[in-house]
Structure formats: structure tokens, C-alpha cells
Amino acid sequence: MLLLAVAFIVAFVLLLYMVSPLISPKPLKLPGAHVVVTGGSSGIGKCIAIECYKQGAFITLIARDENKLLQTKKEIEKYSVNDKQVVLCISVDVSKDYEQVENVLKQAQEKLGPVDMLVNCAGTSVTGKFEDIEVNSFERLMAVNYLGSVYPSRAVIATMKERRMGRIVFVSSQAGQLGLFGYTAYSPTKFALRGLAEALQMEVKPYNIYITVAYPPDTDTPGFAEESKTKPLETKLISETSSVCQAEQVARVIVKDAIQGNFNSSVGSDGYMLSILTSGMSPVTSITEGLQQVVCMGIFRIVGLFYLGSFDSIVRRCMMQREKSESADKTE
């Protein structure tokens, strides 16, 4: 009976692998495609632009700093695969004025054609204890990290529906899967992208448009270096439990998943585990992906509980050390 059960399971899994490609979206071809990257002047955004350009895409870079954009344009152009490729730079704040964002994207499409893939990578971070963070920081982060993705997506979605094709990528964060000490202003803005992506995917799937939510871990970028300067001790100690990835590695994974039309995009074993644990009611693009979530959920929940216990221990230990230090200062 045991051998029969094992044989049945193996046959079932093989059948799923055979059927999966039939229900998966058709991969997007990047050669000649128009890819728009917001926040594309540095970090993950710049690396995504380079990766797409290497595969023959036309690139529109959007960011606030015009000088950085021009420097990045020169760097990207070194990776051209043909003489026809173009890198277009647009300096605009994607979080402030929707009409302005809509107008610049219309201009980009007039020059390079309809947008085939939009990568929403513009974002910023503030770390600190909840009561220490300025109230206006909560508002600013929600504007940049959330509305800064809503506005460009809103500006291109109608054309994608008309053409019955497209990809939209929201670059979230592992802090958008798991709330951590010090990220009370940042995490909610990244969690919000998940809700937007799930609802939007249900709307646009019949039009052959696929949404990808990327959850990069700590990544070696200028933004991460700046963020690290103000991290509370608890946040630093928790961050030490995972390694820092290179932006090029993260970009390759995101581009690959976006091309394939995968809803979730994660990096490394920790990222894979978090994606399984937080899959909830998120869409899948293959039967095998759903099967992996069903099989691994319980096991990963056990592992996750150990992680949470470790994080709580770090926070409690730091609190006790701080109280001892304050008590010693008072007695002197």
C-alpha cells in the first residue's frame, strides 16, 4: 500500500509538471520591448534597467535627479546589443502629481512605443521607533512608496488593456511580508503594494496583463547604506540574521519572474520561505507553485516561529540592557 501511495504521488506530481506550462502565461519577449523603470537612476532600479537593456529592450528611466539619470544613461548604453536601442531619461517625481506623471509617460510612449513592462522601483525608507518617527515621515513614505507606484501604473494600464498584453512590477520588500522592529513607517507602505497588486491582477488577467510583486531582501544599494545609518540597535541585530544581496542578483531574479508573469518574486532561501508563508490568497501562475505552497506551508510555519522567537528575544534583551544603562546613569 505504501509503495502504491508513493507511486500515486509521484505520478500526480509529474502530471502537474506536464500540465503547468499549459496554464502559465506566455513569456514576454524583451528584444525590442519598451521597459519603463521608475527609481531607475540607482540601486535595484538601475540594475533592472541594465538587465533589460542587455536583453535588447528600449528603456525609459524615470527619477527625480536629472544628473544621476544622465550618468545612469551613459552606464546603461555600454550594454547595448544593437544600434537601434534607446535609453530615454525623464526627470519627474512620480509621487506628487498624477497628471504630470501621465503626461511624461505619454511622451515616452510617443518616442519609444507603448509600454510593454513597467517596473515601479521608486521608493524610500525611514527607520526608527514608532514614537520617534516624525508624523510627516509616515505621510511622505506612503506617498513615495505607494502612490509613487499607483500613478505610473494608472497611466499605462489603459494602453496595455487595448493591446491585450503587458507586465507591471511592484518592487516591495521583505519588510512588506513581515513587520519588523524599526519599520513601522516603511513596512505598511510595502504591505500596501501587495494589496494593490492582488486586486489589480484580478482586474487585468483577462487582458493578458500580469502583475509581479518583488520582495527583495536587504540589498547593497545607496539607499540601504543611507538607511543603515539610522537603524535602531534592535533592527541592526535582526538584520544580521540574514545576508545582504547584491543589486545585480536581485535585478536578474525580478526581470526573470516578470518576463514569466510570476506574481511573486523572491530571492534566496529566506525569500522563498517567506513567499510560501505569506502566499495567503495571492494568485499563482502554475499548479506546481500552488502545490509547493500547500506542501511547505506547515513546515515553514514552524521554522518561522523560531525566527519570530529569536527576534522577540533580541528586542527584549536590548530593552533590558537599555533600562539597566538608564538606571545606572540615574544612580551616578
mmCIF file of C-alpha atoms in Angstrom:
data_model
loop_
_atom_site.group_PDB
_atom_site.id
_atom_site.type_symbol
_atom_site.label_atom_id
_atom_site.label_comp_id
_atom_site.label_asym_id
_atom_site.label_seq_id
_atom_site.Cartn_x
_atom_site.Cartn_y
_atom_site.Cartn_z
ATOM 1 C CA MET A 1 0.000 0.000 0.000
ATOM 2 C CA LEU A 2 2.832 2.368 0.890
ATOM 3 C CA LEU A 3 4.540 1.798 -2.455
ATOM 4 C CA LEU A 4 1.250 2.326 -4.233
ATOM 5 C CA ALA A 5 0.693 5.637 -2.388
ATOM 6 C CA VAL A 6 4.215 6.821 -3.227
ATOM 7 C CA ALA A 7 3.760 5.857 -6.867
ATOM 8 C CA PHE A 8 0.455 7.745 -6.992
ATOM 9 C CA ILE A 9 2.023 10.884 -5.507
ATOM 10 C CA VAL A 10 4.962 10.737 -7.939
ATOM 11 C CA ALA A 11 2.605 10.274 -10.884
ATOM 12 C CA PHE A 12 0.432 13.162 -9.651
ATOM 13 C CA VAL A 13 3.417 15.497 -9.332
ATOM 14 C CA LEU A 14 4.685 14.546 -12.801
ATOM 15 C CA LEU A 15 1.231 15.240 -14.218
ATOM 16 C CA LEU A 16 1.234 18.671 -12.578
ATOM 17 C CA TYR A 17 4.596 19.498 -14.125
ATOM 18 C CA MET A 18 3.263 18.469 -17.535
ATOM 19 C CA VAL A 19 0.058 20.498 -17.177
ATOM 20 C CA SER A 20 1.656 23.601 -15.610
ATOM 21 C CA PRO A 21 3.078 25.107 -18.810
ATOM 22 C CA LEU A 22 -0.385 24.966 -20.371
ATOM 23 C CA ILE A 23 -1.856 27.365 -17.801
ATOM 24 C CA SER A 24 1.203 29.596 -17.349
ATOM 25 C CA PRO A 25 1.304 32.955 -19.160
ATOM 26 C CA LYS A 26 3.287 33.250 -22.347
ATOM 27 C CA PRO A 27 6.715 34.802 -21.573
ATOM 28 C CA LEU A 28 7.238 38.419 -22.590
ATOM 29 C CA LYS A 29 9.922 38.901 -25.225
ATOM 30 C CA LEU A 30 12.283 41.706 -24.222
ATOM 31 C CA PRO A 31 14.101 42.316 -27.550
ATOM 32 C CA GLY A 32 12.504 45.486 -28.927
ATOM 33 C CA ALA A 33 10.178 45.867 -25.921
ATOM 34 C CA HIS A 34 9.671 49.213 -24.188
ATOM 35 C CA VAL A 35 10.505 48.941 -20.477
ATOM 36 C CA VAL A 36 9.850 51.831 -18.079
ATOM 37 C CA VAL A 37 11.714 51.840 -14.765
ATOM 38 C CA THR A 38 10.844 54.346 -12.060
ATOM 39 C CA GLY A 39 13.538 54.986 -9.473
ATOM 40 C CA GLY A 40 15.881 53.892 -12.220
ATOM 41 C CA SER A 41 18.840 56.171 -11.537
ATOM 42 C CA SER A 42 20.424 53.941 -8.874
ATOM 43 C CA GLY A 43 20.200 50.719 -6.882
ATOM 44 C CA ILE A 44 17.877 47.902 -7.902
ATOM 45 C CA GLY A 45 16.082 50.087 -10.455
ATOM 46 C CA LYS A 46 19.280 50.839 -12.340
ATOM 47 C CA CYS A 47 20.291 47.164 -12.327
ATOM 48 C CA ILE A 48 16.853 46.147 -13.654
ATOM 49 C CA ALA A 49 17.230 48.676 -16.472
ATOM 50 C CA ILE A 50 20.674 47.289 -17.309
ATOM 51 C CA GLU A 51 19.399 43.700 -17.266
ATOM 52 C CA CYS A 52 16.531 44.559 -19.637
ATOM 53 C CA TYR A 53 18.818 46.569 -21.902
ATOM 54 C CA LYS A 54 21.212 43.613 -22.135
ATOM 55 C CA GLN A 55 18.286 41.594 -23.482
ATOM 56 C CA GLY A 56 17.517 44.106 -26.215
ATOM 57 C CA ALA A 57 14.857 46.301 -24.622
ATOM 58 C CA PHE A 58 14.305 50.035 -25.093
ATOM 59 C CA ILE A 59 14.458 51.792 -21.719
ATOM 60 C CA THR A 60 12.738 54.809 -20.196
ATOM 61 C CA LEU A 61 14.330 55.821 -16.911
ATOM 62 C CA ILE A 62 12.287 57.919 -14.500
ATOM 63 C CA ALA A 63 13.713 59.540 -11.360
ATOM 64 C CA ARG A 64 13.932 62.945 -9.696
ATOM 65 C CA ASP A 65 17.669 63.691 -10.010
ATOM 66 C CA GLU A 66 18.436 64.666 -13.612
ATOM 67 C CA ASN A 67 22.216 64.472 -13.165
ATOM 68 C CA LYS A 68 22.016 60.921 -11.804
ATOM 69 C CA LEU A 69 19.719 59.971 -14.672
ATOM 70 C CA LEU A 70 22.205 61.187 -17.277
ATOM 71 C CA GLN A 71 25.056 59.335 -15.562
ATOM 72 C CA THR A 72 22.997 56.157 -15.427
ATOM 73 C CA LYS A 73 22.007 56.554 -19.092
ATOM 74 C CA LYS A 74 25.688 56.541 -20.109
ATOM 75 C CA GLU A 75 26.349 53.488 -17.967
ATOM 76 C CA ILE A 76 23.405 51.536 -19.383
ATOM 77 C CA GLU A 77 24.272 52.364 -23.003
ATOM 78 C CA LYS A 78 27.533 50.427 -22.630
ATOM 79 C CA TYR A 79 25.471 47.224 -22.617
ATOM 80 C CA SER A 80 23.657 47.740 -25.934
ATOM 81 C CA VAL A 81 23.153 44.674 -28.121
ATOM 82 C CA ASN A 82 22.186 46.604 -31.266
ATOM 83 C CA ASP A 83 22.398 50.124 -32.700
ATOM 84 C CA LYS A 84 18.638 50.720 -32.528
ATOM 85 C CA GLN A 85 18.334 50.618 -28.740
ATOM 86 C CA VAL A 86 17.486 53.844 -26.924
ATOM 87 C CA VAL A 87 17.655 54.973 -23.298
ATOM 88 C CA LEU A 88 15.257 57.821 -22.579
ATOM 89 C CA CYS A 89 15.569 59.834 -19.339
ATOM 90 C CA ILE A 90 12.711 61.703 -17.680
ATOM 91 C CA SER A 91 13.127 63.744 -14.508
ATOM 92 C CA VAL A 92 9.885 63.774 -12.520
ATOM 93 C CA ASP A 93 8.617 62.972 -9.020
ATOM 94 C CA VAL A 94 6.187 60.083 -9.576
ATOM 95 C CA SER A 95 4.529 60.594 -6.179
ATOM 96 C CA LYS A 96 3.305 64.196 -6.396
ATOM 97 C CA ASP A 97 1.205 64.995 -9.467
ATOM 98 C CA TYR A 98 -0.655 62.277 -11.375
ATOM 99 C CA GLU A 99 -1.313 64.479 -14.416
ATOM 100 C CA GLN A 100 2.395 65.222 -14.735
ATOM 101 C CA VAL A 101 3.244 61.513 -14.490
ATOM 102 C CA GLU A 102 0.598 60.707 -17.097
ATOM 103 C CA ASN A 103 1.945 63.372 -19.466
ATOM 104 C CA VAL A 104 5.580 62.259 -19.281
ATOM 105 C CA LEU A 105 4.601 58.635 -19.881
ATOM 106 C CA LYS A 106 2.579 59.694 -22.910
ATOM 107 C CA GLN A 107 5.680 61.457 -24.222
ATOM 108 C CA ALA A 108 7.771 58.338 -23.592
ATOM 109 C CA GLN A 109 5.287 56.168 -25.484
ATOM 110 C CA GLU A 110 5.231 58.609 -28.392
ATOM 111 C CA LYS A 111 9.009 58.263 -28.668
ATOM 112 C CA LEU A 112 9.576 54.575 -27.891
ATOM 113 C CA GLY A 113 6.173 52.993 -28.427
ATOM 114 C CA PRO A 114 3.638 51.519 -25.974
ATOM 115 C CA VAL A 115 4.946 50.363 -22.612
ATOM 116 C CA ASP A 116 5.394 46.592 -22.548
ATOM 117 C CA MET A 117 6.711 46.416 -18.995
ATOM 118 C CA LEU A 118 6.530 48.945 -16.163
ATOM 119 C CA VAL A 119 8.811 48.449 -13.156
ATOM 120 C CA ASN A 120 7.773 50.516 -10.140
ATOM 121 C CA CYS A 121 11.013 50.798 -8.210
ATOM 122 C CA ALA A 122 10.836 54.341 -6.829
ATOM 123 C CA GLY A 123 10.943 54.221 -3.053
ATOM 124 C CA THR A 124 12.498 55.475 0.140
ATOM 125 C CA SER A 125 12.861 54.347 3.735
ATOM 126 C CA VAL A 126 12.881 55.756 7.255
ATOM 127 C CA THR A 127 13.769 53.619 10.257
ATOM 128 C CA GLY A 128 13.252 54.276 13.942
ATOM 129 C CA LYS A 129 10.948 53.567 16.851
ATOM 130 C CA PHE A 130 7.298 54.354 16.194
ATOM 131 C CA GLU A 131 7.157 57.255 18.659
ATOM 132 C CA ASP A 132 10.454 58.716 17.420
ATOM 133 C CA ILE A 133 9.480 58.969 13.757
ATOM 134 C CA GLU A 134 8.119 62.338 12.656
ATOM 135 C CA VAL A 135 4.444 62.155 11.656
ATOM 136 C CA ASN A 136 5.131 63.716 8.257
ATOM 137 C CA SER A 137 7.509 60.815 7.520
ATOM 138 C CA PHE A 138 4.550 58.414 7.546
ATOM 139 C CA GLU A 139 2.794 60.613 5.002
ATOM 140 C CA ARG A 140 5.883 61.022 2.817
ATOM 141 C CA LEU A 141 6.649 57.300 2.719
ATOM 142 C CA MET A 142 3.079 56.425 1.797
ATOM 143 C CA ALA A 143 3.197 58.994 -0.999
ATOM 144 C CA VAL A 144 6.530 57.816 -2.438
ATOM 145 C CA ASN A 145 6.309 54.057 -1.876
ATOM 146 C CA TYR A 146 2.601 53.564 -2.580
ATOM 147 C CA LEU A 147 1.249 56.449 -4.681
ATOM 148 C CA GLY A 148 4.587 56.539 -6.500
ATOM 149 C CA SER A 149 3.612 53.106 -7.856
ATOM 150 C CA VAL A 150 -0.104 53.822 -8.305
ATOM 151 C CA TYR A 151 0.383 56.844 -10.569
ATOM 152 C CA PRO A 152 2.677 55.288 -13.234
ATOM 153 C CA SER A 153 0.609 52.079 -13.266
ATOM 154 C CA ARG A 154 -2.599 54.068 -13.701
ATOM 155 C CA ALA A 155 -1.003 55.959 -16.599
ATOM 156 C CA VAL A 156 -0.131 52.846 -18.658
ATOM 157 C CA ILE A 157 -2.880 50.361 -17.805
ATOM 158 C CA ALA A 158 -5.412 51.551 -20.417
ATOM 159 C CA THR A 159 -2.959 51.108 -23.300
ATOM 160 C CA MET A 160 -1.931 47.687 -22.015
ATOM 161 C CA LYS A 161 -5.595 46.630 -21.943
ATOM 162 C CA GLU A 162 -6.105 47.846 -25.501
ATOM 163 C CA ARG A 163 -3.093 45.835 -26.682
ATOM 164 C CA ARG A 164 -4.049 42.779 -24.584
ATOM 165 C CA MET A 165 -0.527 42.466 -23.173
ATOM 166 C CA GLY A 166 1.786 43.899 -20.560
ATOM 167 C CA ARG A 167 3.708 43.430 -17.355
ATOM 168 C CA ILE A 168 3.626 45.614 -14.237
ATOM 169 C CA VAL A 169 6.152 45.081 -11.462
ATOM 170 C CA PHE A 170 5.825 46.431 -7.931
ATOM 171 C CA VAL A 171 9.107 46.339 -6.026
ATOM 172 C CA SER A 172 8.086 45.775 -2.424
ATOM 173 C CA SER A 173 10.430 44.368 0.238
ATOM 174 C CA GLN A 174 10.698 41.508 2.701
ATOM 175 C CA ALA A 175 9.537 44.202 5.123
ATOM 176 C CA GLY A 176 6.333 44.095 3.074
ATOM 177 C CA GLN A 177 5.865 40.458 4.065
ATOM 178 C CA LEU A 178 6.927 40.634 7.701
ATOM 179 C CA GLY A 179 6.631 43.596 10.051
ATOM 180 C CA LEU A 180 9.920 44.194 11.854
ATOM 181 C CA PHE A 181 11.175 46.428 14.665
ATOM 182 C CA GLY A 182 12.040 49.889 13.370
ATOM 183 C CA TYR A 183 9.956 49.702 10.189
ATOM 184 C CA THR A 184 6.586 50.997 11.408
ATOM 185 C CA ALA A 185 6.644 53.776 8.796
ATOM 186 C CA TYR A 186 8.163 51.727 5.958
ATOM 187 C CA SER A 187 6.523 48.287 6.233
ATOM 188 C CA PRO A 188 2.888 49.426 5.824
ATOM 189 C CA THR A 189 3.717 51.163 2.545
ATOM 190 C CA LYS A 190 5.237 47.967 1.175
ATOM 191 C CA PHE A 191 2.383 45.818 2.504
ATOM 192 C CA ALA A 192 0.009 48.155 0.637
ATOM 193 C CA LEU A 193 1.641 47.250 -2.682
ATOM 194 C CA ARG A 194 0.683 43.611 -2.142
ATOM 195 C CA GLY A 195 -2.994 44.527 -1.737
ATOM 196 C CA LEU A 196 -2.883 46.738 -4.812
ATOM 197 C CA ALA A 197 -1.178 44.014 -6.842
ATOM 198 C CA GLU A 198 -3.663 41.285 -5.889
ATOM 199 C CA ALA A 199 -6.703 43.413 -6.696
ATOM 200 C CA LEU A 200 -5.189 44.730 -9.924
ATOM 201 C CA GLN A 201 -4.145 41.263 -11.089
ATOM 202 C CA MET A 202 -7.746 40.053 -10.817
ATOM 203 C CA GLU A 203 -8.867 43.003 -12.968
ATOM 204 C CA VAL A 204 -6.279 42.726 -15.722
ATOM 205 C CA LYS A 205 -5.633 38.995 -16.055
ATOM 206 C CA PRO A 206 -8.356 38.579 -18.718
ATOM 207 C CA TYR A 207 -6.434 41.139 -20.795
ATOM 208 C CA ASN A 208 -3.234 39.046 -20.697
ATOM 209 C CA ILE A 209 -1.576 41.522 -18.321
ATOM 210 C CA TYR A 210 0.400 40.043 -15.453
ATOM 211 C CA ILE A 211 1.477 41.645 -12.195
ATOM 212 C CA THR A 212 4.646 40.784 -10.290
ATOM 213 C CA VAL A 213 5.358 41.745 -6.691
ATOM 214 C CA ALA A 214 9.069 41.579 -5.863
ATOM 215 C CA TYR A 215 10.211 41.103 -2.275
ATOM 216 C CA PRO A 216 13.957 41.814 -2.254
ATOM 217 C CA PRO A 217 15.896 41.249 0.986
ATOM 218 C CA ASP A 218 18.476 43.701 2.336
ATOM 219 C CA THR A 219 20.324 44.731 -0.812
ATOM 220 C CA ASP A 220 23.630 46.550 -1.216
ATOM 221 C CA THR A 221 22.399 49.860 -2.647
ATOM 222 C CA PRO A 222 22.984 53.553 -1.849
ATOM 223 C CA GLY A 223 19.524 53.680 -0.269
ATOM 224 C CA PHE A 224 20.286 50.739 2.000
ATOM 225 C CA ALA A 225 23.579 52.327 3.085
ATOM 226 C CA GLU A 226 21.757 55.550 3.977
ATOM 227 C CA GLU A 227 19.014 53.653 5.827
ATOM 228 C CA SER A 228 21.588 51.715 7.882
ATOM 229 C CA LYS A 229 22.899 54.954 9.421
ATOM 230 C CA THR A 230 19.692 55.482 11.418
ATOM 231 C CA LYS A 231 18.679 51.899 12.237
ATOM 232 C CA PRO A 232 17.902 51.204 15.911
ATOM 233 C CA LEU A 233 20.139 48.598 17.537
ATOM 234 C CA GLU A 234 17.311 46.040 17.538
ATOM 235 C CA THR A 235 16.844 46.444 13.800
ATOM 236 C CA LYS A 236 20.566 46.033 13.146
ATOM 237 C CA LEU A 237 20.729 42.835 15.204
ATOM 238 C CA ILE A 238 17.672 41.382 13.480
ATOM 239 C CA SER A 239 19.128 42.279 10.074
ATOM 240 C CA GLU A 240 22.289 40.352 10.925
ATOM 241 C CA THR A 241 20.279 37.107 10.830
ATOM 242 C CA SER A 242 20.195 37.359 7.029
ATOM 243 C CA SER A 243 22.827 38.195 4.420
ATOM 244 C CA VAL A 244 22.924 41.277 2.193
ATOM 245 C CA CYS A 245 22.335 40.576 -1.514
ATOM 246 C CA GLN A 246 23.873 42.312 -4.498
ATOM 247 C CA ALA A 247 21.578 44.538 -6.552
ATOM 248 C CA GLU A 248 22.574 42.784 -9.792
ATOM 249 C CA GLN A 249 21.464 39.407 -8.416
ATOM 250 C CA VAL A 250 18.131 40.801 -7.228
ATOM 251 C CA ALA A 251 17.531 42.529 -10.578
ATOM 252 C CA ARG A 252 18.119 39.334 -12.560
ATOM 253 C CA VAL A 253 15.556 37.443 -10.482
ATOM 254 C CA ILE A 254 12.946 40.215 -10.742
ATOM 255 C CA VAL A 255 13.328 40.535 -14.526
ATOM 256 C CA LYS A 256 13.125 36.773 -14.992
ATOM 257 C CA ASP A 257 9.958 36.480 -12.886
ATOM 258 C CA ALA A 258 8.347 39.476 -14.578
ATOM 259 C CA ILE A 259 9.014 38.049 -18.042
ATOM 260 C CA GLN A 260 7.437 34.746 -16.978
ATOM 261 C CA GLY A 261 4.443 36.545 -15.461
ATOM 262 C CA ASN A 262 5.031 35.184 -11.951
ATOM 263 C CA PHE A 263 3.063 37.004 -9.275
ATOM 264 C CA ASN A 264 5.649 36.512 -6.509
ATOM 265 C CA SER A 265 9.345 37.234 -6.939
ATOM 266 C CA SER A 266 11.758 36.393 -4.131
ATOM 267 C CA VAL A 267 15.491 35.895 -3.702
ATOM 268 C CA GLY A 268 17.275 33.170 -1.749
ATOM 269 C CA SER A 269 16.042 30.522 0.677
ATOM 270 C CA ASP A 270 14.705 33.057 3.200
ATOM 271 C CA GLY A 271 12.784 34.796 0.429
ATOM 272 C CA TYR A 272 11.347 31.509 -0.810
ATOM 273 C CA MET A 273 10.186 30.582 2.690
ATOM 274 C CA LEU A 274 8.586 33.991 3.275
ATOM 275 C CA SER A 275 6.784 33.842 -0.070
ATOM 276 C CA ILE A 276 5.308 30.450 0.849
ATOM 277 C CA LEU A 277 4.341 31.599 4.346
ATOM 278 C CA THR A 278 2.665 34.791 3.147
ATOM 279 C CA SER A 279 1.073 33.382 -0.013
ATOM 280 C CA GLY A 280 -2.420 33.536 1.510
ATOM 281 C CA MET A 281 -4.923 34.165 -1.296
ATOM 282 C CA SER A 282 -2.357 35.507 -3.755
ATOM 283 C CA PRO A 283 -2.643 34.200 -7.337
ATOM 284 C CA VAL A 284 -0.367 31.503 -8.722
ATOM 285 C CA THR A 285 0.861 31.122 -12.271
ATOM 286 C CA SER A 286 1.307 27.350 -12.224
ATOM 287 C CA ILE A 287 -0.218 24.342 -10.498
ATOM 288 C CA THR A 288 3.193 23.326 -9.192
ATOM 289 C CA GLU A 289 3.595 26.676 -7.452
ATOM 290 C CA GLY A 290 0.293 26.128 -5.651
ATOM 291 C CA LEU A 291 1.314 22.573 -4.738
ATOM 292 C CA GLN A 292 4.588 23.791 -3.239
ATOM 293 C CA GLN A 293 2.679 26.272 -1.086
ATOM 294 C CA VAL A 294 0.290 23.586 0.168
ATOM 295 C CA VAL A 295 3.056 21.099 0.976
ATOM 296 C CA CYS A 296 5.571 23.508 2.533
ATOM 297 C CA MET A 297 3.290 25.865 4.469
ATOM 298 C CA GLY A 298 3.188 23.874 7.728
ATOM 299 C CA ILE A 299 6.902 23.127 7.817
ATOM 300 C CA PHE A 300 7.867 26.721 7.077
ATOM 301 C CA ARG A 301 5.449 27.980 9.730
ATOM 302 C CA ILE A 302 7.384 26.005 12.331
ATOM 303 C CA VAL A 303 10.679 27.489 11.100
ATOM 304 C CA GLY A 304 9.093 30.943 11.040
ATOM 305 C CA LEU A 305 8.018 30.652 14.664
ATOM 306 C CA PHE A 306 11.632 30.046 15.658
ATOM 307 C CA TYR A 307 12.645 33.180 13.746
ATOM 308 C CA LEU A 308 9.937 35.225 15.468
ATOM 309 C CA GLY A 309 11.013 33.892 18.859
ATOM 310 C CA SER A 310 14.590 34.905 18.088
ATOM 311 C CA PHE A 311 13.529 38.401 17.043
ATOM 312 C CA ASP A 312 11.435 38.843 20.206
ATOM 313 C CA SER A 313 14.422 37.735 22.272
ATOM 314 C CA ILE A 314 16.646 40.338 20.604
ATOM 315 C CA VAL A 315 14.134 43.118 21.269
ATOM 316 C CA ARG A 316 13.631 42.074 24.899
ATOM 317 C CA ARG A 317 17.388 41.830 25.528
ATOM 318 C CA CYS A 318 18.010 45.286 24.060
ATOM 319 C CA MET A 319 15.209 46.757 26.189
ATOM 320 C CA MET A 320 16.666 45.255 29.390
ATOM 321 C CA GLN A 321 20.168 46.492 28.554
ATOM 322 C CA ARG A 322 18.815 49.976 27.859
ATOM 323 C CA GLU A 323 16.905 50.035 31.166
ATOM 324 C CA LYS A 324 19.988 48.903 33.079
ATOM 325 C CA SER A 325 22.047 51.609 31.426
ATOM 326 C CA GLU A 326 19.446 54.285 32.242
ATOM 327 C CA SER A 327 19.204 53.064 35.824
ATOM 328 C CA ALA A 328 22.997 53.205 36.214
ATOM 329 C CA ASP A 329 23.072 56.756 34.850
ATOM 330 C CA LYS A 330 20.476 57.870 37.384
ATOM 331 C CA THR A 331 22.396 56.444 40.397
ATOM 332 C CA GLU A 332 25.641 58.167 39.437
#
